[in-house]
mmCIF file of C-alpha atoms and ligand atoms in Angstrom:
data_model
loop_
_atom_site.group_PDB
_atom_site.id
_atom_site.type_symbol
_atom_site.label_atom_id
_atom_site.label_comp_id
_atom_site.label_asym_id
_atom_site.label_seq_id
_atom_site.Cartn_x
_atom_site.Cartn_y
_atom_site.Cartn_z
ATOM 1 C CA MET A 15 83.805 -10.267 186.456
ATOM 2 C CA ALA A 16 83.254 -6.704 185.770
ATOM 3 C CA ARG A 17 80.097 -4.514 186.859
ATOM 4 C CA ILE A 18 78.734 -3.092 183.547
ATOM 5 C CA LEU A 19 75.711 -0.371 183.615
ATOM 6 C CA THR A 20 74.136 1.350 181.328
ATOM 7 C CA GLY A 21 70.838 3.493 180.877
ATOM 8 C CA ILE A 22 68.513 3.729 177.992
ATOM 9 C CA GLN A 23 66.079 6.830 177.421
ATOM 10 C CA SER A 24 62.415 6.106 176.952
ATOM 11 C CA THR A 25 61.673 8.096 174.020
ATOM 12 C CA GLY A 26 59.667 5.845 171.904
ATOM 13 C CA THR A 27 60.193 2.169 169.800
ATOM 14 C CA PRO A 28 63.896 2.053 169.231
ATOM 15 C CA HIS A 29 64.586 2.140 165.414
ATOM 16 C CA LEU A 30 67.457 0.192 163.252
ATOM 17 C CA GLY A 31 70.023 2.527 164.065
ATOM 18 C CA ASN A 32 69.485 2.428 167.847
ATOM 19 C CA ILE A 33 69.113 -1.525 167.675
ATOM 20 C CA LEU A 34 72.382 -2.043 165.672
ATOM 21 C CA GLY A 35 74.584 0.600 166.884
ATOM 22 C CA ALA A 36 73.802 0.415 170.672
ATOM 23 C CA ILE A 37 71.208 -2.258 171.537
ATOM 24 C CA LYS A 38 72.513 -5.487 170.090
ATOM 25 C CA PRO A 39 76.176 -4.344 171.295
ATOM 26 C CA ALA A 40 75.008 -3.849 174.881
ATOM 27 C CA ILE A 41 72.861 -7.125 175.102
ATOM 28 C CA ASP A 42 76.239 -8.964 173.767
ATOM 29 C CA LEU A 43 78.045 -7.329 176.778
ATOM 30 C CA ALA A 44 75.190 -8.070 179.153
ATOM 31 C CA ASN A 45 74.824 -11.636 178.136
ATOM 32 C CA ASP A 46 78.845 -12.167 178.393
ATOM 33 C CA PRO A 47 79.141 -14.620 181.592
ATOM 34 C CA LEU A 48 82.563 -12.205 182.321
ATOM 35 C CA ASN A 49 80.038 -9.586 182.911
ATOM 36 C CA ASP A 50 77.580 -8.544 185.803
ATOM 37 C CA SER A 51 75.351 -5.981 184.384
ATOM 38 C CA PHE A 52 72.691 -3.546 185.057
ATOM 39 C CA LEU A 53 70.632 -2.212 182.177
ATOM 40 C CA PHE A 54 67.833 0.129 182.883
ATOM 41 C CA ILE A 55 64.959 2.382 181.496
ATOM 42 C CA ALA A 56 65.719 6.026 182.282
ATOM 43 C CA ASP A 57 62.173 7.098 182.698
ATOM 44 C CA MET A 58 63.011 9.715 185.119
ATOM 45 C CA HIS A 59 65.311 11.293 182.726
ATOM 46 C CA SER A 60 62.411 11.161 179.948
ATOM 47 C CA LEU A 61 60.436 13.334 182.323
ATOM 48 C CA THR A 62 62.694 16.409 181.408
ATOM 49 C CA GLN A 63 61.090 16.134 178.093
ATOM 50 C CA ILE A 64 57.911 14.086 178.466
ATOM 51 C CA LYS A 65 55.098 15.318 180.655
ATOM 52 C CA ASP A 66 52.344 12.683 179.667
ATOM 53 C CA GLY A 67 52.165 9.635 181.751
ATOM 54 C CA GLU A 68 50.686 7.336 179.405
ATOM 55 C CA ARG A 69 53.296 8.120 176.972
ATOM 56 C CA LEU A 70 56.069 7.797 179.621
ATOM 57 C CA ARG A 71 54.453 4.487 180.334
ATOM 58 C CA ASN A 72 54.265 3.280 176.695
ATOM 59 C CA ASN A 73 57.647 4.391 175.851
ATOM 60 C CA THR A 74 58.965 2.202 178.584
ATOM 61 C CA TYR A 75 57.029 -1.009 177.283
ATOM 62 C CA ALA A 76 58.359 -0.236 173.793
ATOM 63 C CA VAL A 77 61.960 0.162 174.792
ATOM 64 C CA ALA A 78 61.662 -3.032 177.162
ATOM 65 C CA ALA A 79 60.183 -5.236 174.743
ATOM 66 C CA THR A 80 62.803 -4.285 172.141
ATOM 67 C CA TRP A 81 65.662 -5.330 174.627
ATOM 68 C CA MET A 82 63.948 -8.348 175.600
ATOM 69 C CA ALA A 83 63.000 -9.526 171.689
ATOM 70 C CA CYS A 84 66.486 -8.618 170.819
ATOM 71 C CA GLY A 85 67.568 -11.209 173.123
ATOM 72 C CA LEU A 86 68.519 -9.745 176.578
ATOM 73 C CA ASP A 87 68.495 -12.385 179.220
ATOM 74 C CA THR A 88 66.691 -10.814 181.967
ATOM 75 C CA SER A 89 67.452 -13.436 184.283
ATOM 76 C CA ARG A 90 71.142 -12.895 183.967
ATOM 77 C CA SER A 91 71.233 -9.055 183.776
ATOM 78 C CA VAL A 92 69.575 -6.809 186.356
ATOM 79 C CA PHE A 93 66.979 -5.176 184.066
ATOM 80 C CA TYR A 94 64.907 -2.218 185.683
ATOM 81 C CA ARG A 95 62.935 0.719 185.419
ATOM 82 C CA GLN A 96 64.557 3.896 186.783
ATOM 83 C CA SER A 97 61.372 5.144 188.461
ATOM 84 C CA ASP A 98 61.025 1.868 190.361
ATOM 85 C CA VAL A 99 64.173 2.714 192.532
ATOM 86 C CA PRO A 100 63.551 5.943 193.704
ATOM 87 C CA GLU A 101 66.580 5.995 196.166
ATOM 88 C CA VAL A 102 68.395 7.197 193.015
ATOM 89 C CA THR A 103 66.984 10.738 193.347
ATOM 90 C CA GLU A 104 68.264 10.784 197.169
ATOM 91 C CA LEU A 105 71.669 10.247 196.118
ATOM 92 C CA ALA A 106 71.283 12.669 193.346
ATOM 93 C CA TRP A 107 70.635 15.250 195.868
ATOM 94 C CA TYR A 108 73.818 14.619 197.860
ATOM 95 C CA LEU A 109 75.816 14.494 194.617
ATOM 96 C CA GLN A 110 74.467 18.053 193.656
ATOM 97 C CA CYS A 111 75.330 19.197 197.124
ATOM 98 C CA LEU A 112 78.969 18.274 196.217
ATOM 99 C CA PHE A 113 79.123 19.419 192.711
ATOM 100 C CA PRO A 114 80.088 23.231 191.739
ATOM 101 C CA TYR A 115 77.431 25.167 190.065
ATOM 102 C CA SER A 116 80.278 26.307 187.818
ATOM 103 C CA ARG A 117 81.077 23.173 186.640
ATOM 104 C CA MET A 118 77.337 22.119 185.770
ATOM 105 C CA THR A 119 77.248 25.196 183.345
ATOM 106 C CA LEU A 120 79.935 23.604 181.370
ATOM 107 C CA ALA A 121 77.762 20.520 180.326
ATOM 108 C CA HIS A 122 77.565 20.377 176.243
ATOM 109 C CA SER A 123 74.463 18.492 176.194
ATOM 110 C CA PHE A 124 72.455 20.878 178.483
ATOM 111 C CA LYS A 125 73.795 23.936 176.337
ATOM 112 C CA ASP A 126 72.455 21.870 173.168
ATOM 113 C CA LYS A 127 69.178 20.888 174.414
ATOM 114 C CA SER A 128 68.501 24.433 176.002
ATOM 115 C CA GLU A 129 68.770 25.835 172.580
ATOM 116 C CA ARG A 130 66.785 23.005 170.950
ATOM 117 C CA LEU A 131 64.045 22.478 173.119
ATOM 118 C CA GLU A 132 61.246 24.594 174.376
ATOM 119 C CA ASP A 133 60.801 23.164 177.980
ATOM 120 C CA VAL A 134 64.232 24.371 179.474
ATOM 121 C CA ASN A 135 63.421 22.870 183.149
ATOM 122 C CA ALA A 136 65.685 22.819 186.111
ATOM 123 C CA GLY A 137 65.670 18.899 185.549
ATOM 124 C CA LEU A 138 67.359 19.246 182.180
ATOM 125 C CA PHE A 139 69.993 21.285 184.030
ATOM 126 C CA SER A 140 70.678 18.793 186.878
ATOM 127 C CA TYR A 141 70.264 15.778 184.363
ATOM 128 C CA PRO A 142 73.967 14.786 184.864
ATOM 129 C CA MET A 143 73.793 14.476 188.570
ATOM 130 C CA LEU A 144 70.881 11.970 188.220
ATOM 131 C CA MET A 145 73.152 10.066 185.676
ATOM 132 C CA ALA A 146 75.924 10.130 188.203
ATOM 133 C CA ALA A 147 73.681 8.674 190.849
ATOM 134 C CA ASP A 148 72.246 6.116 188.302
ATOM 135 C CA ILE A 149 75.950 4.724 187.865
ATOM 136 C CA LEU A 150 77.133 5.374 191.457
ATOM 137 C CA LEU A 151 74.343 3.832 193.276
ATOM 138 C CA TYR A 152 75.293 0.455 191.758
ATOM 139 C CA ASN A 153 79.153 0.294 192.106
ATOM 140 C CA ALA A 154 79.214 0.271 188.255
ATOM 141 C CA GLU A 155 82.808 -0.427 187.226
ATOM 142 C CA LYS A 156 82.269 0.068 183.301
ATOM 143 C CA VAL A 157 79.696 2.230 181.377
ATOM 144 C CA PRO A 158 79.125 1.757 177.827
ATOM 145 C CA VAL A 159 77.754 5.185 176.035
ATOM 146 C CA GLY A 160 77.712 6.920 173.365
ATOM 147 C CA LYS A 161 80.467 9.643 172.656
ATOM 148 C CA ASP A 162 77.746 12.252 173.507
ATOM 149 C CA GLN A 163 77.732 10.971 177.044
ATOM 150 C CA MET A 164 81.240 11.013 177.609
ATOM 151 C CA GLN A 165 81.209 14.518 179.390
ATOM 152 C CA HIS A 166 78.653 12.921 181.755
ATOM 153 C CA LEU A 167 80.730 10.121 182.639
ATOM 154 C CA GLU A 168 83.482 12.633 183.457
ATOM 155 C CA MET A 169 81.323 14.519 185.611
ATOM 156 C CA THR A 170 80.373 11.415 187.370
ATOM 157 C CA ARG A 171 83.941 10.384 188.166
ATOM 158 C CA ASP A 172 84.702 14.082 189.470
ATOM 159 C CA VAL A 173 81.533 14.082 191.745
ATOM 160 C CA ALA A 174 82.460 10.611 193.003
ATOM 161 C CA SER A 175 86.130 11.623 193.507
ATOM 162 C CA ARG A 176 84.740 14.737 195.461
ATOM 163 C CA PHE A 177 82.608 12.700 197.615
ATOM 164 C CA ASN A 178 85.396 10.220 198.467
ATOM 165 C CA HIS A 179 87.809 12.880 199.207
ATOM 166 C CA LYS A 180 85.266 14.769 201.559
ATOM 167 C CA PHE A 181 83.833 11.782 203.446
ATOM 168 C CA GLY A 182 86.306 8.800 203.038
ATOM 169 C CA GLU A 183 86.489 6.001 200.248
ATOM 170 C CA THR A 184 82.836 5.000 199.580
ATOM 171 C CA LEU A 185 81.633 5.373 195.567
ATOM 172 C CA VAL A 186 83.442 3.342 192.858
ATOM 173 C CA LEU A 187 84.707 5.500 190.157
ATOM 174 C CA PRO A 188 83.627 4.144 186.866
ATOM 175 C CA GLU A 189 85.275 3.767 183.348
ATOM 176 C CA VAL A 190 83.691 4.663 180.135
ATOM 177 C CA LEU A 191 83.578 2.181 177.469
ATOM 178 C CA THR A 192 82.989 3.632 174.031
ATOM 179 C CA SER A 193 83.693 1.774 171.053
ATOM 180 C CA GLU A 194 85.575 3.072 168.125
ATOM 181 C CA LEU A 195 83.792 0.992 165.966
ATOM 182 C CA THR A 196 80.395 2.209 166.481
ATOM 183 C CA MET A 197 78.347 1.126 163.553
ATOM 184 C CA TYR A 198 76.752 4.058 161.722
ATOM 185 C CA VAL A 199 73.445 3.321 160.329
ATOM 186 C CA PRO A 200 72.090 5.512 157.621
ATOM 187 C CA GLY A 201 68.452 6.736 157.382
ATOM 188 C CA THR A 202 66.051 6.486 154.202
ATOM 189 C CA ASP A 203 67.251 10.043 153.299
ATOM 190 C CA GLY A 204 71.015 9.086 153.605
ATOM 191 C CA GLY A 205 71.934 11.106 156.598
ATOM 192 C CA LYS A 206 72.457 9.486 160.009
ATOM 193 C CA MET A 207 68.834 7.602 160.963
ATOM 194 C CA SER A 208 67.557 9.576 163.968
ATOM 195 C CA LYS A 209 64.165 9.602 165.297
ATOM 196 C CA SER A 210 64.188 13.485 165.364
ATOM 197 C CA GLN A 211 64.750 13.096 161.306
ATOM 198 C CA ASP A 212 61.750 11.334 160.098
ATOM 199 C CA ASN A 213 64.077 8.828 158.366
ATOM 200 C CA THR A 214 63.679 5.762 160.551
ATOM 201 C CA ILE A 215 63.253 2.210 159.942
ATOM 202 C CA ASN A 216 61.173 0.415 162.343
ATOM 203 C CA ILE A 217 61.974 -3.253 162.101
ATOM 204 C CA PHE A 218 59.027 -4.568 164.093
ATOM 205 C CA ASP A 219 56.979 -3.073 161.111
ATOM 206 C CA ASP A 220 54.766 -5.864 159.289
ATOM 207 C CA ALA A 221 56.002 -6.398 155.582
ATOM 208 C CA ALA A 222 53.549 -4.225 154.182
ATOM 209 C CA THR A 223 54.669 -1.377 156.356
ATOM 210 C CA LEU A 224 58.485 -1.852 155.583
ATOM 211 C CA LYS A 225 57.813 -1.945 151.777
ATOM 212 C CA LYS A 226 55.836 1.206 151.819
ATOM 213 C CA VAL A 227 58.351 2.766 153.744
ATOM 214 C CA ILE A 228 61.471 1.791 151.679
ATOM 215 C CA ASN A 229 59.560 2.284 148.262
ATOM 216 C CA LYS A 230 58.484 5.780 149.205
ATOM 217 C CA GLN A 231 61.037 7.097 151.479
ATOM 218 C CA LEU A 232 64.323 5.391 150.808
ATOM 219 C CA VAL A 233 66.361 7.720 148.221
ATOM 220 C CA THR A 234 68.014 6.494 145.102
ATOM 221 C CA ASP A 235 69.414 8.609 142.184
ATOM 222 C CA ALA A 236 68.009 8.907 138.472
ATOM 223 C CA THR A 237 70.515 6.274 137.184
ATOM 224 C CA PRO A 238 68.414 4.073 134.513
ATOM 225 C CA LEU A 239 67.910 0.312 135.272
ATOM 226 C CA GLU A 240 70.309 -0.914 132.512
ATOM 227 C CA ASP A 241 73.291 1.423 133.669
ATOM 228 C CA PRO A 242 75.997 0.193 135.992
ATOM 229 C CA LYS A 243 75.325 1.602 139.482
ATOM 230 C CA ASP A 244 78.242 2.122 142.615
ATOM 231 C CA PRO A 245 76.817 0.302 145.567
ATOM 232 C CA ASP A 246 79.099 2.134 148.173
ATOM 233 C CA SER A 247 77.471 5.478 147.492
ATOM 234 C CA ALA A 248 73.893 3.929 147.435
ATOM 235 C CA VAL A 249 71.915 4.055 150.863
ATOM 236 C CA VAL A 250 69.826 1.135 149.717
ATOM 237 C CA TYR A 251 72.940 -1.017 149.461
ATOM 238 C CA LYS A 252 74.375 0.573 152.925
ATOM 239 C CA LEU A 253 71.452 -0.799 154.696
ATOM 240 C CA TYR A 254 71.372 -3.832 152.892
ATOM 241 C CA LYS A 255 75.095 -4.750 153.886
ATOM 242 C CA LEU A 256 73.935 -4.045 157.304
ATOM 243 C CA VAL A 257 71.150 -6.615 157.485
ATOM 244 C CA ALA A 258 71.776 -9.147 154.841
ATOM 245 C CA SER A 259 74.357 -11.951 155.036
ATOM 246 C CA GLU A 260 77.865 -11.221 153.604
ATOM 247 C CA SER A 261 77.440 -13.433 150.527
ATOM 248 C CA ASP A 262 73.910 -11.506 149.688
ATOM 249 C CA ALA A 263 75.580 -8.507 150.134
ATOM 250 C CA GLN A 264 78.514 -9.284 147.768
ATOM 251 C CA GLU A 265 75.978 -10.750 145.082
ATOM 252 C CA MET A 266 74.059 -7.052 145.564
ATOM 253 C CA ALA A 267 77.251 -5.380 145.004
ATOM 254 C CA ALA A 268 78.029 -7.252 141.863
ATOM 255 C CA ALA A 269 74.629 -6.889 140.487
ATOM 256 C CA LEU A 270 74.538 -3.276 140.863
ATOM 257 C CA ARG A 271 78.112 -2.680 139.206
ATOM 258 C CA ALA A 272 77.122 -4.964 136.321
ATOM 259 C CA GLY A 273 73.937 -2.987 135.348
ATOM 260 C CA GLY A 274 70.566 -4.510 134.254
ATOM 261 C CA TYR A 275 69.736 -4.467 138.089
ATOM 262 C CA GLY A 276 67.645 -1.134 139.207
ATOM 263 C CA TRP A 277 66.895 0.284 142.416
ATOM 264 C CA GLY A 278 63.651 -1.391 142.642
ATOM 265 C CA HIS A 279 65.179 -4.776 142.716
ATOM 266 C CA ALA A 280 67.457 -3.478 145.423
ATOM 267 C CA LYS A 281 64.710 -2.295 147.500
ATOM 268 C CA LYS A 282 62.784 -5.329 147.005
ATOM 269 C CA ALA A 283 66.001 -7.371 148.699
ATOM 270 C CA LEU A 284 66.303 -5.020 151.228
ATOM 271 C CA VAL A 285 62.512 -5.373 152.224
ATOM 272 C CA GLU A 286 62.894 -9.149 152.172
ATOM 273 C CA ALA A 287 66.253 -8.781 154.483
ATOM 274 C CA LEU A 288 64.491 -6.738 156.972
ATOM 275 C CA VAL A 289 61.413 -8.908 156.898
ATOM 276 C CA ASP A 290 63.153 -12.066 157.262
ATOM 277 C CA GLY A 291 66.224 -11.117 159.444
ATOM 278 C CA PHE A 292 64.139 -9.891 161.953
ATOM 279 C CA ALA A 293 60.973 -12.159 161.887
ATOM 280 C CA SER A 294 61.909 -13.635 165.249
ATOM 281 C CA GLU A 295 62.746 -10.253 166.989
ATOM 282 C CA ARG A 296 59.038 -9.087 165.468
ATOM 283 C CA THR A 297 57.243 -11.845 166.527
ATOM 284 C CA ARG A 298 58.549 -11.650 170.018
ATOM 285 C CA TYR A 299 58.211 -7.833 170.026
ATOM 286 C CA ASN A 300 54.355 -8.084 169.232
ATOM 287 C CA GLU A 301 53.830 -11.064 171.820
ATOM 288 C CA LEU A 302 55.482 -8.928 174.523
ATOM 289 C CA ILE A 303 53.781 -5.502 173.929
ATOM 290 C CA SER A 304 50.281 -7.191 173.312
ATOM 291 C CA ASN A 305 50.619 -8.756 176.620
ATOM 292 C CA ARG A 306 52.654 -6.764 178.984
ATOM 293 C CA GLU A 307 52.519 -8.918 181.828
ATOM 294 C CA GLU A 308 55.979 -10.682 180.789
ATOM 295 C CA ILE A 309 57.500 -7.326 180.922
ATOM 296 C CA ASP A 310 55.930 -6.162 184.192
ATOM 297 C CA VAL A 311 57.257 -9.428 185.910
ATOM 298 C CA ALA A 312 60.889 -9.061 184.511
ATOM 299 C CA LEU A 313 61.021 -5.491 185.275
ATOM 300 C CA ALA A 314 59.584 -6.089 188.983
ATOM 301 C CA GLN A 315 62.331 -8.820 189.515
ATOM 302 C CA GLY A 316 64.951 -6.338 188.063
ATOM 303 C CA ALA A 317 63.931 -3.666 190.547
ATOM 304 C CA GLU A 318 64.171 -6.061 193.342
ATOM 305 C CA ARG A 319 67.582 -6.898 192.900
ATOM 306 C CA ALA A 320 68.473 -3.317 191.869
ATOM 307 C CA ARG A 321 67.171 -2.201 195.098
ATOM 308 C CA ALA A 322 68.844 -4.408 197.156
ATOM 309 C CA VAL A 323 72.304 -3.056 196.037
ATOM 310 C CA ALA A 324 70.762 0.459 195.984
ATOM 311 C CA SER A 325 69.884 0.308 199.578
ATOM 312 C CA GLU A 326 73.309 -0.968 200.754
ATOM 313 C CA VAL A 327 75.103 1.722 199.071
ATOM 314 C CA LEU A 328 72.533 4.514 200.073
ATOM 315 C CA SER A 329 73.030 3.495 203.757
ATOM 316 C CA ARG A 330 76.704 3.727 203.549
ATOM 317 C CA VAL A 331 76.481 7.005 201.671
ATOM 318 C CA ARG A 332 74.059 8.389 204.602
ATOM 319 C CA GLY A 333 76.342 7.216 207.116
ATOM 320 C CA LYS A 334 79.504 8.908 205.768
ATOM 321 C CA ILE A 335 77.695 12.143 205.313
ATOM 322 C CA GLY A 336 76.691 11.972 208.847
ATOM 323 C CA TYR A 337 72.988 11.396 208.845
HETATM 324 P P1 LIG F 406 68.385 9.379 168.109
HETATM 325 O O1 LIG F 406 69.290 9.705 167.184
HETATM 326 O O2 LIG F 406 67.456 8.525 167.214
HETATM 327 O O3 LIG F 406 67.634 10.346 168.796
HETATM 328 P P2 LIG F 406 69.653 8.373 170.408
HETATM 329 O O4 LIG F 406 70.664 9.552 170.438
HETATM 330 O O5 LIG F 406 68.638 8.316 171.584
HETATM 331 O O6 LIG F 406 68.997 8.111 168.965
HETATM 332 O O7 LIG F 406 70.736 7.296 170.455
HETATM 333 C C1 LIG F 406 70.332 5.980 171.219
HETATM 334 C C2 LIG F 406 71.782 5.118 171.025
HETATM 335 O O8 LIG F 406 71.632 4.596 169.833
HETATM 336 C C3 LIG F 406 72.943 5.713 171.081
HETATM 337 O O9 LIG F 406 74.010 5.027 171.722
HETATM 338 C C4 LIG F 406 73.518 5.974 169.489
HETATM 339 O O10 LIG F 406 74.905 5.742 169.316
HETATM 340 C C5 LIG F 406 72.868 4.787 168.918
HETATM 341 N N1 LIG F 406 72.291 5.411 167.554
HETATM 342 C C6 LIG F 406 71.529 6.076 167.458
HETATM 343 N N2 LIG F 406 71.491 6.484 165.710
HETATM 344 C C7 LIG F 406 72.394 5.873 165.541
HETATM 345 C C8 LIG F 406 72.673 5.096 163.955
HETATM 346 N N3 LIG F 406 72.133 5.948 162.989
HETATM 347 N N4 LIG F 406 73.605 4.616 163.918
HETATM 348 C C9 LIG F 406 74.141 3.763 164.818
HETATM 349 N N5 LIG F 406 73.962 4.118 166.064
HETATM 350 C C10 LIG F 406 72.769 5.054 166.322
HETATM 351 N N1 LIG F 407 71.962 9.841 179.298
HETATM 352 C C1 LIG F 407 71.770 8.926 178.560
HETATM 353 C C2 LIG F 407 71.525 9.004 176.977
HETATM 354 O O1 LIG F 407 70.884 9.998 176.921
HETATM 355 C C3 LIG F 407 70.895 7.946 179.303
HETATM 356 C C4 LIG F 407 71.466 7.391 180.874
HETATM 357 C C5 LIG F 407 70.556 7.857 181.929
HETATM 358 C C6 LIG F 407 72.461 6.672 181.163
HETATM 359 N N2 LIG F 407 71.564 7.210 182.950
HETATM 360 C C7 LIG F 407 72.418 6.635 182.665
HETATM 361 C C8 LIG F 407 73.457 5.940 180.590
HETATM 362 C C9 LIG F 407 73.630 5.835 183.333
HETATM 363 C C10 LIG F 407 74.201 5.357 181.091
HETATM 364 C C11 LIG F 407 74.454 5.286 182.711
HETATM 365 O O2 LIG F 407 71.852 7.908 176.386
#
């Protein structure tokens, strides 16, 4: 049994890239009976960028509904909202007092964000220590994250060792879990699908909206309908391959290579694959988001279970420090 923990920033409705690249693989890990998992919505980290309470709340619901609609079993996993267990900020403070300022200044993600964002606040700077507290507060052993978060995991291990060295063995050093095989989902413009690029596909949209997005935004070249086409260089095919069955994908590839099959046909097939392939997720998402009570109940239950672990670890930490 390994304790897996990961946090999800709440910055809006997750897109197809987030779902295939991060959410579905994490749900598979969480639903694996060999793991004991903690999954939380990092809404305190989101405050570094979003200062509007309603937006913060709505984003949390959109993210929670996505995880639940995509099959997360919230009775098995501890699924909670970071701000429901504010003990994490106390641990973050202790960690900040142990971690050298000079090392904090080496964080790549802060450098990157401080060049891009207008609101460069101190929370953005201390972000990695809140993340370390998220992990250490729950004795996490394995933390699945994208490559961009690896340095934060190194900082977490570093500050945990410093704590253990100074006050005696207390905190569990987590291991990072990154998959080399992480799926790459292209956006409608052919670049990486990303919420900052206006090239996303929202699988929860209705059929008419999906049709409009794919027809208007998805790039294709000017090869005439009759001509043979190379499927592997076409965004529409790359996306279709990710969402359709293997045999349907092979059929489309063959039709494109043969000629007489146009981009319009391929787009129509992609829309159908998105509409049908995510039909149950879409129904469930809409159900959850239109009556948030079920989400509230799941998150409240998660908060209670998370808190039981957090308060035990925190009281050990306080004792070791000498309070
Ligand atoms: P965005 O690029 O939209 O801002 P994030 O950086 O918040 O997305 O990523 C959240 C998670 O989703 C990360 O684990 C990331 O690896 C995954 N992810 C984001 N975009 C894609 C994509 N186009 N293909 C595969 N995985 C993705
Ligand atoms: N910083 C992570 C991200 O942007 C989200 C996160 C916050 C997280 N706390 C965490 C991930 C703890 C793993 C563990 O994706």
